[in-house]
PDB file of C-alpha atoms in Angstrom:
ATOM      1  CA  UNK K 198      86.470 123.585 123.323  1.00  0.00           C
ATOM      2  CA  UNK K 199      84.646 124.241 119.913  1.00  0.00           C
ATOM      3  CA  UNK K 200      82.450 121.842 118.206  1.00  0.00           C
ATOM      4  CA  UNK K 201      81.649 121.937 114.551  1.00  0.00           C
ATOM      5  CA  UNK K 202      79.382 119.761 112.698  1.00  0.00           C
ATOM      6  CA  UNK K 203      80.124 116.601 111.589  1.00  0.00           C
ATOM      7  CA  UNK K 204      78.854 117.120 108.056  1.00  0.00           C
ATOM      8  CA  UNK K 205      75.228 115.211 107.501  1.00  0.00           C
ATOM      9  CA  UNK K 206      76.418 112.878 110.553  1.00  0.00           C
ATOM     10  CA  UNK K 207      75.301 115.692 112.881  1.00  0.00           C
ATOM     11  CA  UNK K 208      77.678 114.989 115.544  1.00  0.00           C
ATOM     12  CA  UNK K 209      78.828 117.845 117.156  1.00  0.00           C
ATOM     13  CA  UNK K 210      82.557 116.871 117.316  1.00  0.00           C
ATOM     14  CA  UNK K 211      85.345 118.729 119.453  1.00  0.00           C
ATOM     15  CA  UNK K 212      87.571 120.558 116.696  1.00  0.00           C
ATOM     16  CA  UNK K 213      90.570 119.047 118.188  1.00  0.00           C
ATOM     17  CA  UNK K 214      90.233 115.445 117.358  1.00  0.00           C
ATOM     18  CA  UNK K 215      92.181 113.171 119.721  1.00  0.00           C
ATOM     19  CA  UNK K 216      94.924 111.279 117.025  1.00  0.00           C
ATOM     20  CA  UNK K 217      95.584 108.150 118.672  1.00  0.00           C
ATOM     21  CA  UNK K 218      98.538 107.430 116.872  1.00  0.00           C
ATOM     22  CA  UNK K 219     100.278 108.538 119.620  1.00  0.00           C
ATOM     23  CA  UNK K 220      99.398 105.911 121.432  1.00  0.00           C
ATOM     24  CA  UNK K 221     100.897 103.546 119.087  1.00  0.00           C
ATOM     25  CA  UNK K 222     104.294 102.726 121.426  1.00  0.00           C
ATOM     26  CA  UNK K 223     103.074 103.758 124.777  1.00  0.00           C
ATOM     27  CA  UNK K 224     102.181 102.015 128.003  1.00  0.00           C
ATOM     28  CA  UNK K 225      98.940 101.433 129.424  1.00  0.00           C
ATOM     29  CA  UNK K 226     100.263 104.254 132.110  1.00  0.00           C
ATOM     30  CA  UNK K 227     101.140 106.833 129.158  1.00  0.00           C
ATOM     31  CA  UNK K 228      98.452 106.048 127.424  1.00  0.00           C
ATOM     32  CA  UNK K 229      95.660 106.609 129.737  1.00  0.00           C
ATOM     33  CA  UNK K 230      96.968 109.777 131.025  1.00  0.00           C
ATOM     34  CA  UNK K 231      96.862 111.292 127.645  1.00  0.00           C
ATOM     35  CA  UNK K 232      93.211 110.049 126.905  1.00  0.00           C
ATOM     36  CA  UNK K 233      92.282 111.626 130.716  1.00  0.00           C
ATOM     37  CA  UNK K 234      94.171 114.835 129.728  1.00  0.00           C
ATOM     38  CA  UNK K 235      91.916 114.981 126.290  1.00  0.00           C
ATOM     39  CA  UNK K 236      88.873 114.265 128.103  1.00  0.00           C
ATOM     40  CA  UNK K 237      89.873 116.730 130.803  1.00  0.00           C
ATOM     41  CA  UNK K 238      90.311 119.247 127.466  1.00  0.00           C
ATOM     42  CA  UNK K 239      87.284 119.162 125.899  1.00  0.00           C
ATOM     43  CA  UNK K 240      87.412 115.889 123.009  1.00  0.00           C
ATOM     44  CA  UNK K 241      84.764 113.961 122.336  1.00  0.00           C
ATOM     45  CA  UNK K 242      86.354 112.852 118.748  1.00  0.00           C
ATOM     46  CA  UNK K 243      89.003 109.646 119.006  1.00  0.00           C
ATOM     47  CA  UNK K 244      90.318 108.608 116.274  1.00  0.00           C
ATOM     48  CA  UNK K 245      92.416 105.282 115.986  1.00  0.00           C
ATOM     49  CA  UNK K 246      93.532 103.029 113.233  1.00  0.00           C
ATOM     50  CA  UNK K 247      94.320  99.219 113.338  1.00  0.00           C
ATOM     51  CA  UNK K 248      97.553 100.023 111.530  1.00  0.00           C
ATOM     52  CA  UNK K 249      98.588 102.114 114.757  1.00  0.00           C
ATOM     53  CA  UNK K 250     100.560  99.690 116.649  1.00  0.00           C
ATOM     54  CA  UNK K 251      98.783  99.145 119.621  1.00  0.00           C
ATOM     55  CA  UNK K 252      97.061 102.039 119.780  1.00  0.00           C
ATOM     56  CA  UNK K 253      93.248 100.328 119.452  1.00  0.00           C
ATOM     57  CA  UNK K 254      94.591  98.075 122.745  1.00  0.00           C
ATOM     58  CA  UNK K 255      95.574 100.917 124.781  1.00  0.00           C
ATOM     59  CA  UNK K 256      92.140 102.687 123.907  1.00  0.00           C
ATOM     60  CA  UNK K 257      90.152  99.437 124.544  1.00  0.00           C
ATOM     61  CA  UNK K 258      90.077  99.217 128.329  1.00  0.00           C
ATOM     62  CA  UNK K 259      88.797 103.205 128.578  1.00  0.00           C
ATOM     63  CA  UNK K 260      86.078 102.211 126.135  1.00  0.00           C
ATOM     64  CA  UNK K 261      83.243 100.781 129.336  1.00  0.00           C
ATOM     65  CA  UNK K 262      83.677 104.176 130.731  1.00  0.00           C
ATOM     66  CA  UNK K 263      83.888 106.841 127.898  1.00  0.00           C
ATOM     67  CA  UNK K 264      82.357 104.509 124.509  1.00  0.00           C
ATOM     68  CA  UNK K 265      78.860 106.826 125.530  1.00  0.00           C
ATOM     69  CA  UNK K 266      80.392 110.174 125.871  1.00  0.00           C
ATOM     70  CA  UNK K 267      82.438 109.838 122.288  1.00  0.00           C
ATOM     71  CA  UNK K 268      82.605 109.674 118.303  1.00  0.00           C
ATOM     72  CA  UNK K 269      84.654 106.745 117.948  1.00  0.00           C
ATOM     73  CA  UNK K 270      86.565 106.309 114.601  1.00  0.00           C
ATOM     74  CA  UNK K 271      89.130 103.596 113.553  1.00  0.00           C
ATOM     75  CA  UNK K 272      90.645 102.778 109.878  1.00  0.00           C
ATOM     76  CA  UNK K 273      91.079  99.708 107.538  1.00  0.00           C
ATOM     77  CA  UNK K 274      94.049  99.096 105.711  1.00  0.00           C
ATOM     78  CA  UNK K 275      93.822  96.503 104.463  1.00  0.00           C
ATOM     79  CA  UNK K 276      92.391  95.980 100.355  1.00  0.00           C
ATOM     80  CA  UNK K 277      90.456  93.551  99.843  1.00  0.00           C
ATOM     81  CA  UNK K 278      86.899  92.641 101.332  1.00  0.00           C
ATOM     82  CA  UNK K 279      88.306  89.276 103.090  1.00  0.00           C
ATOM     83  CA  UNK K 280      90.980  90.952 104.708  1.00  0.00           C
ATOM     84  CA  UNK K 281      89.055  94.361 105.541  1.00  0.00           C
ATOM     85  CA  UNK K 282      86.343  92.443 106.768  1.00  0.00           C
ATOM     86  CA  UNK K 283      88.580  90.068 109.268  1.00  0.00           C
ATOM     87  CA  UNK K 284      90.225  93.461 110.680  1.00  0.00           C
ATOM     88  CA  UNK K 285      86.931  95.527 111.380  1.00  0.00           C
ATOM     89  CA  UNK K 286      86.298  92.562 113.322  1.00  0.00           C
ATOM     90  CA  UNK K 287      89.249  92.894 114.964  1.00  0.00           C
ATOM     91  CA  UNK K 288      89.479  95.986 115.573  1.00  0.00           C
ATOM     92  CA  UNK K 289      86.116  96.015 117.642  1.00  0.00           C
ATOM     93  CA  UNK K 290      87.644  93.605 119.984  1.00  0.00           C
ATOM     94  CA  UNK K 291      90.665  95.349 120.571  1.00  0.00           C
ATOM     95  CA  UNK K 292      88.126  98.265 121.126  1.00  0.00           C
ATOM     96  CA  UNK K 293      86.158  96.668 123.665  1.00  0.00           C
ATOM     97  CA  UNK K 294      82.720  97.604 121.549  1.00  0.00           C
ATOM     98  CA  UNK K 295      79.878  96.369 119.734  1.00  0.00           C
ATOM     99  CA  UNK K 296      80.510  99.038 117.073  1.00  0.00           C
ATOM    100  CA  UNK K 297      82.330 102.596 115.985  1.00  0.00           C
ATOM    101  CA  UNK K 298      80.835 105.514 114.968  1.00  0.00           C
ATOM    102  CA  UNK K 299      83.211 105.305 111.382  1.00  0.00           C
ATOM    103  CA  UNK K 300      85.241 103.224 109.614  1.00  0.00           C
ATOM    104  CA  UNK K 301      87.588 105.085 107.203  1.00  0.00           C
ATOM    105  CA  UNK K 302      89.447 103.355 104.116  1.00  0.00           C
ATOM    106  CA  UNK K 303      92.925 104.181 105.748  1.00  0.00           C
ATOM    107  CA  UNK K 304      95.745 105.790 103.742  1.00  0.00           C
ATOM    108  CA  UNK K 305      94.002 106.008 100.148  1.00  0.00           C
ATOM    109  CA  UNK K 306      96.937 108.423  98.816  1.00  0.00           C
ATOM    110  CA  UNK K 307      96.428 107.228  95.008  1.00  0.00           C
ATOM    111  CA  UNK K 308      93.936 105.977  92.257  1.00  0.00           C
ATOM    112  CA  UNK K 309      95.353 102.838  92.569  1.00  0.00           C
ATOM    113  CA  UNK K 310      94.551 102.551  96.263  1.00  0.00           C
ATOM    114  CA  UNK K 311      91.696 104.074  95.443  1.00  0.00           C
ATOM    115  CA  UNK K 312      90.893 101.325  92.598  1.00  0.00           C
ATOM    116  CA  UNK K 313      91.768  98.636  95.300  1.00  0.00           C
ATOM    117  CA  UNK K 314      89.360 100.302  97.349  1.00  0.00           C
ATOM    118  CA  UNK K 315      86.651 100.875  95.323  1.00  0.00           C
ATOM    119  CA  UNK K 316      86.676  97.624  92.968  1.00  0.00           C
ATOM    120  CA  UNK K 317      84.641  94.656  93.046  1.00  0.00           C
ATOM    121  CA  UNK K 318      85.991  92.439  96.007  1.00  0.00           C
ATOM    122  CA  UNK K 319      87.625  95.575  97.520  1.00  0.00           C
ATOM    123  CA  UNK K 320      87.363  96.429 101.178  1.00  0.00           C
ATOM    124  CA  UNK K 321      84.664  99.151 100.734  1.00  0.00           C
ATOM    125  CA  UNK K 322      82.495  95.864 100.274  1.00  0.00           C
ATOM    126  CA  UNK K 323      83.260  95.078 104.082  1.00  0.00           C
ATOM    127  CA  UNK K 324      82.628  98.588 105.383  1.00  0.00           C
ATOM    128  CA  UNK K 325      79.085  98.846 103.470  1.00  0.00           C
ATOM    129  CA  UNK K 326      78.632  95.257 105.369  1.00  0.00           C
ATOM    130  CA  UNK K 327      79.596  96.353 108.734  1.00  0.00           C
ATOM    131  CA  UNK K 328      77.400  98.830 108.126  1.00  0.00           C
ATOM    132  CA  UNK K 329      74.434  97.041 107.161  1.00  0.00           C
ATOM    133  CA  UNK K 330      75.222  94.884 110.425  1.00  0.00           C
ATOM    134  CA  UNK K 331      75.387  97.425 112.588  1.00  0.00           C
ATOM    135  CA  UNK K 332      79.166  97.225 113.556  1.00  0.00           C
ATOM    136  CA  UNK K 333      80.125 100.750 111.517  1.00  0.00           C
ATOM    137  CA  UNK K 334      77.685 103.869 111.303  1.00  0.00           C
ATOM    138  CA  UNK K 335      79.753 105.904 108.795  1.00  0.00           C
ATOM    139  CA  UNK K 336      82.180 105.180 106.007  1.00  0.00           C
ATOM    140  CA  UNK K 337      84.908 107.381 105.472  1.00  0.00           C
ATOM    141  CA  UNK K 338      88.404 107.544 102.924  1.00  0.00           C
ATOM    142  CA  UNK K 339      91.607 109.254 104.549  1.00  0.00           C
ATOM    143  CA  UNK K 340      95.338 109.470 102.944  1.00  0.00           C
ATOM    144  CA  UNK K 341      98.484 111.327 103.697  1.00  0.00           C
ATOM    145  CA  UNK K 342     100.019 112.533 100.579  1.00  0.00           C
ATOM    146  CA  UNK K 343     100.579 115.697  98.461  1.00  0.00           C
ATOM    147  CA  UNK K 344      98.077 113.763  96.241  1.00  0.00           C
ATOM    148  CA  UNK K 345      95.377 113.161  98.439  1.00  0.00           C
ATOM    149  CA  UNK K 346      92.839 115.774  97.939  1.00  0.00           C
ATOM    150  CA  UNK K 347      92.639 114.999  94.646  1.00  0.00           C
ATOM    151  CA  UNK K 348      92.278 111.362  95.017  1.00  0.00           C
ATOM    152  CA  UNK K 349      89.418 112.208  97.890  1.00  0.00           C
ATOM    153  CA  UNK K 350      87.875 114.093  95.113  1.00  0.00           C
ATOM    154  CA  UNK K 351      87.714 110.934  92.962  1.00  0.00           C
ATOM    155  CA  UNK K 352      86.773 108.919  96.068  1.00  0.00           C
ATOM    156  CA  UNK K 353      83.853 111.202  96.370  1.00  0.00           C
ATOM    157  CA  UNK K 354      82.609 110.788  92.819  1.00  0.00           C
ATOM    158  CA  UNK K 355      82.671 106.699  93.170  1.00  0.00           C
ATOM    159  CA  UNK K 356      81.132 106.565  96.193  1.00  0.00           C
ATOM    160  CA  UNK K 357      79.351 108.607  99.320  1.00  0.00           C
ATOM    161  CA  UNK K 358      81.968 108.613 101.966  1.00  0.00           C
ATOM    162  CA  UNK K 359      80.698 110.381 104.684  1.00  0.00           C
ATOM    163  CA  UNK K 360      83.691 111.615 106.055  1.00  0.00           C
ATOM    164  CA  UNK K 361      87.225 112.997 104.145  1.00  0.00           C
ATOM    165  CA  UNK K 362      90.317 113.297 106.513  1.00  0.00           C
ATOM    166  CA  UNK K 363      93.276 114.553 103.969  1.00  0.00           C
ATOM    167  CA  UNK K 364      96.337 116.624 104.596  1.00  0.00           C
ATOM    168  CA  UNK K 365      96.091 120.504 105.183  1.00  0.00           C
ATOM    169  CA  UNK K 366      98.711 122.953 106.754  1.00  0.00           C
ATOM    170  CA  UNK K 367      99.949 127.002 105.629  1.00  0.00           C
ATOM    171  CA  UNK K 368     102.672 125.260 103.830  1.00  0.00           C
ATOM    172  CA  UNK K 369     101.305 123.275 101.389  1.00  0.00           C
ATOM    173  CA  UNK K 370      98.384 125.913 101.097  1.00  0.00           C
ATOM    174  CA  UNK K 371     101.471 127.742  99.545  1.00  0.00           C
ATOM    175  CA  UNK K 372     101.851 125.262  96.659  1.00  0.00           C
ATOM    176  CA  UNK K 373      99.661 126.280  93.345  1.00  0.00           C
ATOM    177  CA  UNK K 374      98.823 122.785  92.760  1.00  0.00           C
ATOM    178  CA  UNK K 375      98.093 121.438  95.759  1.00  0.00           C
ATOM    179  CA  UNK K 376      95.987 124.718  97.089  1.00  0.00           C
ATOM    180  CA  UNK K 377      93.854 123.957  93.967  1.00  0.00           C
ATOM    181  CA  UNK K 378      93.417 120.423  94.385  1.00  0.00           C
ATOM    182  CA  UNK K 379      92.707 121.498  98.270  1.00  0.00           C
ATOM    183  CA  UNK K 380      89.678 123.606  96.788  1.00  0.00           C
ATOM    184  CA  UNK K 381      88.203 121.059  94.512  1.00  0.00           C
ATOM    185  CA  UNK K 382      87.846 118.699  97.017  1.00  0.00           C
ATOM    186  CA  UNK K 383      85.986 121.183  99.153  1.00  0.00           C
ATOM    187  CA  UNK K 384      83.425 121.626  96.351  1.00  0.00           C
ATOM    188  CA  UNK K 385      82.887 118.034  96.108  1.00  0.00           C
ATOM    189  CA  UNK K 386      82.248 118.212 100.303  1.00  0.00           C
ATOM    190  CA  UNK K 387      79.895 120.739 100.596  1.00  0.00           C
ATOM    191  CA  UNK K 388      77.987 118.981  97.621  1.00  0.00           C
ATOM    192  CA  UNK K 389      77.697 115.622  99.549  1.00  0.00           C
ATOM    193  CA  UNK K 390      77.672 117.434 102.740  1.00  0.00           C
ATOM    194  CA  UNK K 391      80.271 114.915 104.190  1.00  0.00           C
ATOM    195  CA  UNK K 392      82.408 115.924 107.112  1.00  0.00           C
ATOM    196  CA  UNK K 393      85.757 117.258 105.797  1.00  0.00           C
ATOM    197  CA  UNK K 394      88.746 116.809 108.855  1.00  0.00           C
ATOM    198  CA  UNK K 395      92.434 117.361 108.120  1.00  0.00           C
ATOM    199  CA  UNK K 396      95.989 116.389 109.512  1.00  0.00           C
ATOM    200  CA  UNK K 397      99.299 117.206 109.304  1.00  0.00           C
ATOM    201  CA  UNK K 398      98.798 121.053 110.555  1.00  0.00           C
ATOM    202  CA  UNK K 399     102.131 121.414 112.659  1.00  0.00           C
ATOM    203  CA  UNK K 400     104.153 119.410 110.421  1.00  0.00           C
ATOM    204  CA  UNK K 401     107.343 121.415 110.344  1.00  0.00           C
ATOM    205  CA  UNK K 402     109.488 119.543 107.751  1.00  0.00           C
ATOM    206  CA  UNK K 403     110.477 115.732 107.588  1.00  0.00           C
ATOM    207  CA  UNK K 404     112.936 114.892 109.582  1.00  0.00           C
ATOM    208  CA  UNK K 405     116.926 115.594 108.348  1.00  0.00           C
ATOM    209  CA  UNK K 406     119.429 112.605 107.474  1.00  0.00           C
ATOM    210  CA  UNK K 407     121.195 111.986 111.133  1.00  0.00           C
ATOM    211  CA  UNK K 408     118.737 113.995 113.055  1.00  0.00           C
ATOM    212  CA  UNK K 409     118.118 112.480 116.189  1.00  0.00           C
ATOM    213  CA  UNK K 410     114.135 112.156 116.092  1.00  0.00           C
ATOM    214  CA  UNK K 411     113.130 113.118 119.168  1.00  0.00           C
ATOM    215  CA  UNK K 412     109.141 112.497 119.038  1.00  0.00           C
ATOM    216  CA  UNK K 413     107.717 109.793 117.809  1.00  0.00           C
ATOM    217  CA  UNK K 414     106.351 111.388 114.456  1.00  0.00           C
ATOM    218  CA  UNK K 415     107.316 110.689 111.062  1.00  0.00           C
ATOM    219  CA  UNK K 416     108.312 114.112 110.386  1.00  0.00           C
ATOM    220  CA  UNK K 417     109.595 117.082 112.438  1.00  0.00           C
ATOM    221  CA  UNK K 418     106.491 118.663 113.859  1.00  0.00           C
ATOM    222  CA  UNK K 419     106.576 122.253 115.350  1.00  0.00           C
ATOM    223  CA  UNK K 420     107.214 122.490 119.134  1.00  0.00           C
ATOM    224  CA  UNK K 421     107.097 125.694 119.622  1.00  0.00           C
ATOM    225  CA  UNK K 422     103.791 127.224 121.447  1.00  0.00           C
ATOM    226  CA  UNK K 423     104.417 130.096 119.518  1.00  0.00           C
ATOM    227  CA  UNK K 424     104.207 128.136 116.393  1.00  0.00           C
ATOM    228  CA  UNK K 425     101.502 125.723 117.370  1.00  0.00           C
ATOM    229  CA  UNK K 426      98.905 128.680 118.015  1.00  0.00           C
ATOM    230  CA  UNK K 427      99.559 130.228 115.348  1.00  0.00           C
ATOM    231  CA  UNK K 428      99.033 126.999 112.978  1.00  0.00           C
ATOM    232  CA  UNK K 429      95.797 126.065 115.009  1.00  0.00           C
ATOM    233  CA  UNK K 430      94.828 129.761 114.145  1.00  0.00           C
ATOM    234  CA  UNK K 431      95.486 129.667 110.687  1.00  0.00           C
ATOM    235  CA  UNK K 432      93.680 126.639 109.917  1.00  0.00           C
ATOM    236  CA  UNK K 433      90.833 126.812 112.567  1.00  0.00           C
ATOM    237  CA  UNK K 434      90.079 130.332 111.718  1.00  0.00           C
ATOM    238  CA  UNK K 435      90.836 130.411 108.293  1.00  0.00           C
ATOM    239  CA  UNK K 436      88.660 127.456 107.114  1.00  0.00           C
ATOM    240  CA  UNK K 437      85.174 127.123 108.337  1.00  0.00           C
ATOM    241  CA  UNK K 438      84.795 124.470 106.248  1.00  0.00           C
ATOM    242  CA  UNK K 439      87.134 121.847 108.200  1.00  0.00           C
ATOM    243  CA  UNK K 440      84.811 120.141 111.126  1.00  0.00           C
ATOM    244  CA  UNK K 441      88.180 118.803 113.010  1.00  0.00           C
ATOM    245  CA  UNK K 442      91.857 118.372 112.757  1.00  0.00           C
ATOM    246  CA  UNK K 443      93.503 115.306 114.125  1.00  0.00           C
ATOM    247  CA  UNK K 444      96.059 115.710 116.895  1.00  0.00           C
ATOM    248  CA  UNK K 445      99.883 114.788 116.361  1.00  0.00           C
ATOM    249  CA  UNK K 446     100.850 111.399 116.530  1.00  0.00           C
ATOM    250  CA  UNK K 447     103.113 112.378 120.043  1.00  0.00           C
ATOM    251  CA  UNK K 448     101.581 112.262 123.405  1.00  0.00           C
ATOM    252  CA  UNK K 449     103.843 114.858 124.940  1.00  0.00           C
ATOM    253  CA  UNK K 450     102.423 117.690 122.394  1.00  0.00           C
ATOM    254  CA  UNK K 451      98.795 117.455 123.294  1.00  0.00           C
ATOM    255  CA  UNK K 452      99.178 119.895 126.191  1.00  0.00           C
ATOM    256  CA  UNK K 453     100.865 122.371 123.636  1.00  0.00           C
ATOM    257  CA  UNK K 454      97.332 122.018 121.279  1.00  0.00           C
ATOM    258  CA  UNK K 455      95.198 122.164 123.695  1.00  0.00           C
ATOM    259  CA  UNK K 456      96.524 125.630 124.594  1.00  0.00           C
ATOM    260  CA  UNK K 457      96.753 126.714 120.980  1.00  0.00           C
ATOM    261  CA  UNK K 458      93.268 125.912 120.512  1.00  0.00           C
ATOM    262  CA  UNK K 459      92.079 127.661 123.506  1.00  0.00           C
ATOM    263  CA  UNK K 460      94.656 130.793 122.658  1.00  0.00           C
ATOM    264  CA  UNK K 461      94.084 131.070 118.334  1.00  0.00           C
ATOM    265  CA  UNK K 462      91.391 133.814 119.059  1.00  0.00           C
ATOM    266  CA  UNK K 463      93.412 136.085 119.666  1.00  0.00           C
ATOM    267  CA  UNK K 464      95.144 135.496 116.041  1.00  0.00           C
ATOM    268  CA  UNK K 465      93.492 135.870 112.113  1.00  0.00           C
ATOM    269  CA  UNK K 466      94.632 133.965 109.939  1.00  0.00           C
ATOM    270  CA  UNK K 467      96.661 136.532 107.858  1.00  0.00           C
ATOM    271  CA  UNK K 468      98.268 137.353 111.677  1.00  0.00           C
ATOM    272  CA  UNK K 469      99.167 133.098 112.168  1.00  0.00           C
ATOM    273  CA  UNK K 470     100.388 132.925 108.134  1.00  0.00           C
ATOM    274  CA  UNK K 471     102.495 135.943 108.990  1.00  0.00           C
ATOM    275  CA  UNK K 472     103.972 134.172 111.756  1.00  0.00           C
ATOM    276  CA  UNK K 473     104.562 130.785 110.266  1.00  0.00           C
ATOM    277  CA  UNK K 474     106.436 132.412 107.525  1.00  0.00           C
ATOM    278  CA  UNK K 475     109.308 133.727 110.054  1.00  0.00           C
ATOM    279  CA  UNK K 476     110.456 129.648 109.952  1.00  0.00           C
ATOM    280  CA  UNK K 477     113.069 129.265 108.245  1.00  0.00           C
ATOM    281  CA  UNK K 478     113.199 125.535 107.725  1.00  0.00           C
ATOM    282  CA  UNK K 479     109.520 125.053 106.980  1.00  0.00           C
ATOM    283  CA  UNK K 480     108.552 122.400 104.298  1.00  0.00           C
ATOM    284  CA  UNK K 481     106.378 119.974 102.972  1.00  0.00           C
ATOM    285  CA  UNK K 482     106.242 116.938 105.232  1.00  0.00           C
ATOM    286  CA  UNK K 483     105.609 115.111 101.946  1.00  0.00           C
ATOM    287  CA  UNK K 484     109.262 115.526 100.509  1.00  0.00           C
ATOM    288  CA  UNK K 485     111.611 112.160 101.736  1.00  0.00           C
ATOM    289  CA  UNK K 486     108.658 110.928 103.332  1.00  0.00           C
ATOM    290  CA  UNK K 487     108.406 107.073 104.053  1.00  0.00           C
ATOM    291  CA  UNK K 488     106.935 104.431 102.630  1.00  0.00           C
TER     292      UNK K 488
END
């Protein structure tokens, strides 16, 4: 599998980057399966959150054999520096580890997130702790909304994240606004030289009032190989600037990545955009989306 570098971190991270989301509602059994079939693949990028179910405990007992071979990321949501603080602690249990790689201020989709965040007694204090104590190498922001390049963008000017992980797929490239917001906070990454990963690239469109929802994201992803490749192409070939894209939260469409990843040569991006436009039903996942 590729590797791109990690902005000024340096680490040469797989471009697929394991989400472990998926391993939210999963058994041990599940769960260790999919981790072997990423390892198997070619990732050496995990990346967790303590809001993910139990996702950090199903990671945990592969950490004595794999912790050296990785870049291990988790999230805080939490707001303030009490409570941010108390789950970076936890979350290195559950982790079975002395430390992560990075800890990213999980799903900062607004300014006032972002003012939570950032403020005095906010749980950026805890993350510049852990990482004066050695628990956290990196600080990072993420968020999941049509808004969240453009609150990254502020993020960056308050503070030197060292990583950005914000929404980016051929669809909502196709929105004016966003596509512009999308640029500026490319700008303000190659300025800092922070790592810039994205998610949401085969969101297919949320998921329809009395649709049975038959994977465990929040929206309809694409499960179609044909459609998979050709989103991996567009946004792997397309954007040299992106170091990584996280994995769908769903288990049973890593194989179907995987493949994508190792297929998207074949495909430019005007080729994959070409392709994704045949979908009828394609949207933003950010319309209806929960809470």
């Amino acid at each position: 599998m590729e590797t791109r570098r990690l902005g000024r971190l340096g680490h040469q991270s797989s471009v697929l980057i394991y989400g472990a989301a998926s391993l939210g509602g999963v058994d041990q059994d599940r769960a260790d399966a999919s981790i072997q079939e990423a390892l198997d693949a070619g990732f050496n990028h995990f990346d967790v959150a303590a809001d993910y179910g139990d996702a950090e405990l199903r990671l945990g007992p592969r950490m004595p054999e794999i912790r050296d071979r990785i870049f291990l990321a988790t999230k805080t949501g939490r707001r303030t520096v009490e409570e941010a603080w108390s789950e970076i602690n936890r979350s290195l249990e559950r982790l079975q580890t002395d430390h992560v790689d990075l800890i990213q201020m999980h799903a900062v989709c607004d300014l006032e997130n972002l003012d939570l965040v950032t403020d005095k007694g906010g749980s950026l204090e805890a993350a510049i702790r852990a990482k004066d104590e050695g628990m956290v190498r990196a600080i990072g922001i993420t968020g999941h909304t049509a808004q969240a390049p453009s609150v990254h963008t502020e993020g960056l000017r308050r503070f030197d994240f060292d990583s950005v992980l914000t929404p980016l797929n051929y669809k909502l490239s196709t929105d004016p606004q966003y596509a512009a917001d999308y640029a500026g906070l490319v700008e303000a990454v190659k300025a800092s030289d922070a790592a810039l990963m994205t998610i949401k690239m085969i969101a297919r469109r949320g998921w329809q009032d009395g649709e049975e929802k038959s994977y465990d994201t929040w929206y309809r992803p694409f499960d179609e190989q044909r459609y998979i490749t050709a989103a991996t192409a567009w946004l792997l070939n397309g954007h040299p600037e992106i170091t990584g894209l996280a994995t769908a939260g769903e288990t049973r469409l890593l194989k179907q990545m995987i493949v994508a990843e190792r297929e998207r040569a074949d495909l430019t991006p005007e080729a994959a955009a070409s392709i994704l436009g045949e979908v009828q039903d394609y949207a933003s996942p950010f319309v209806d989306m929960p809470i």
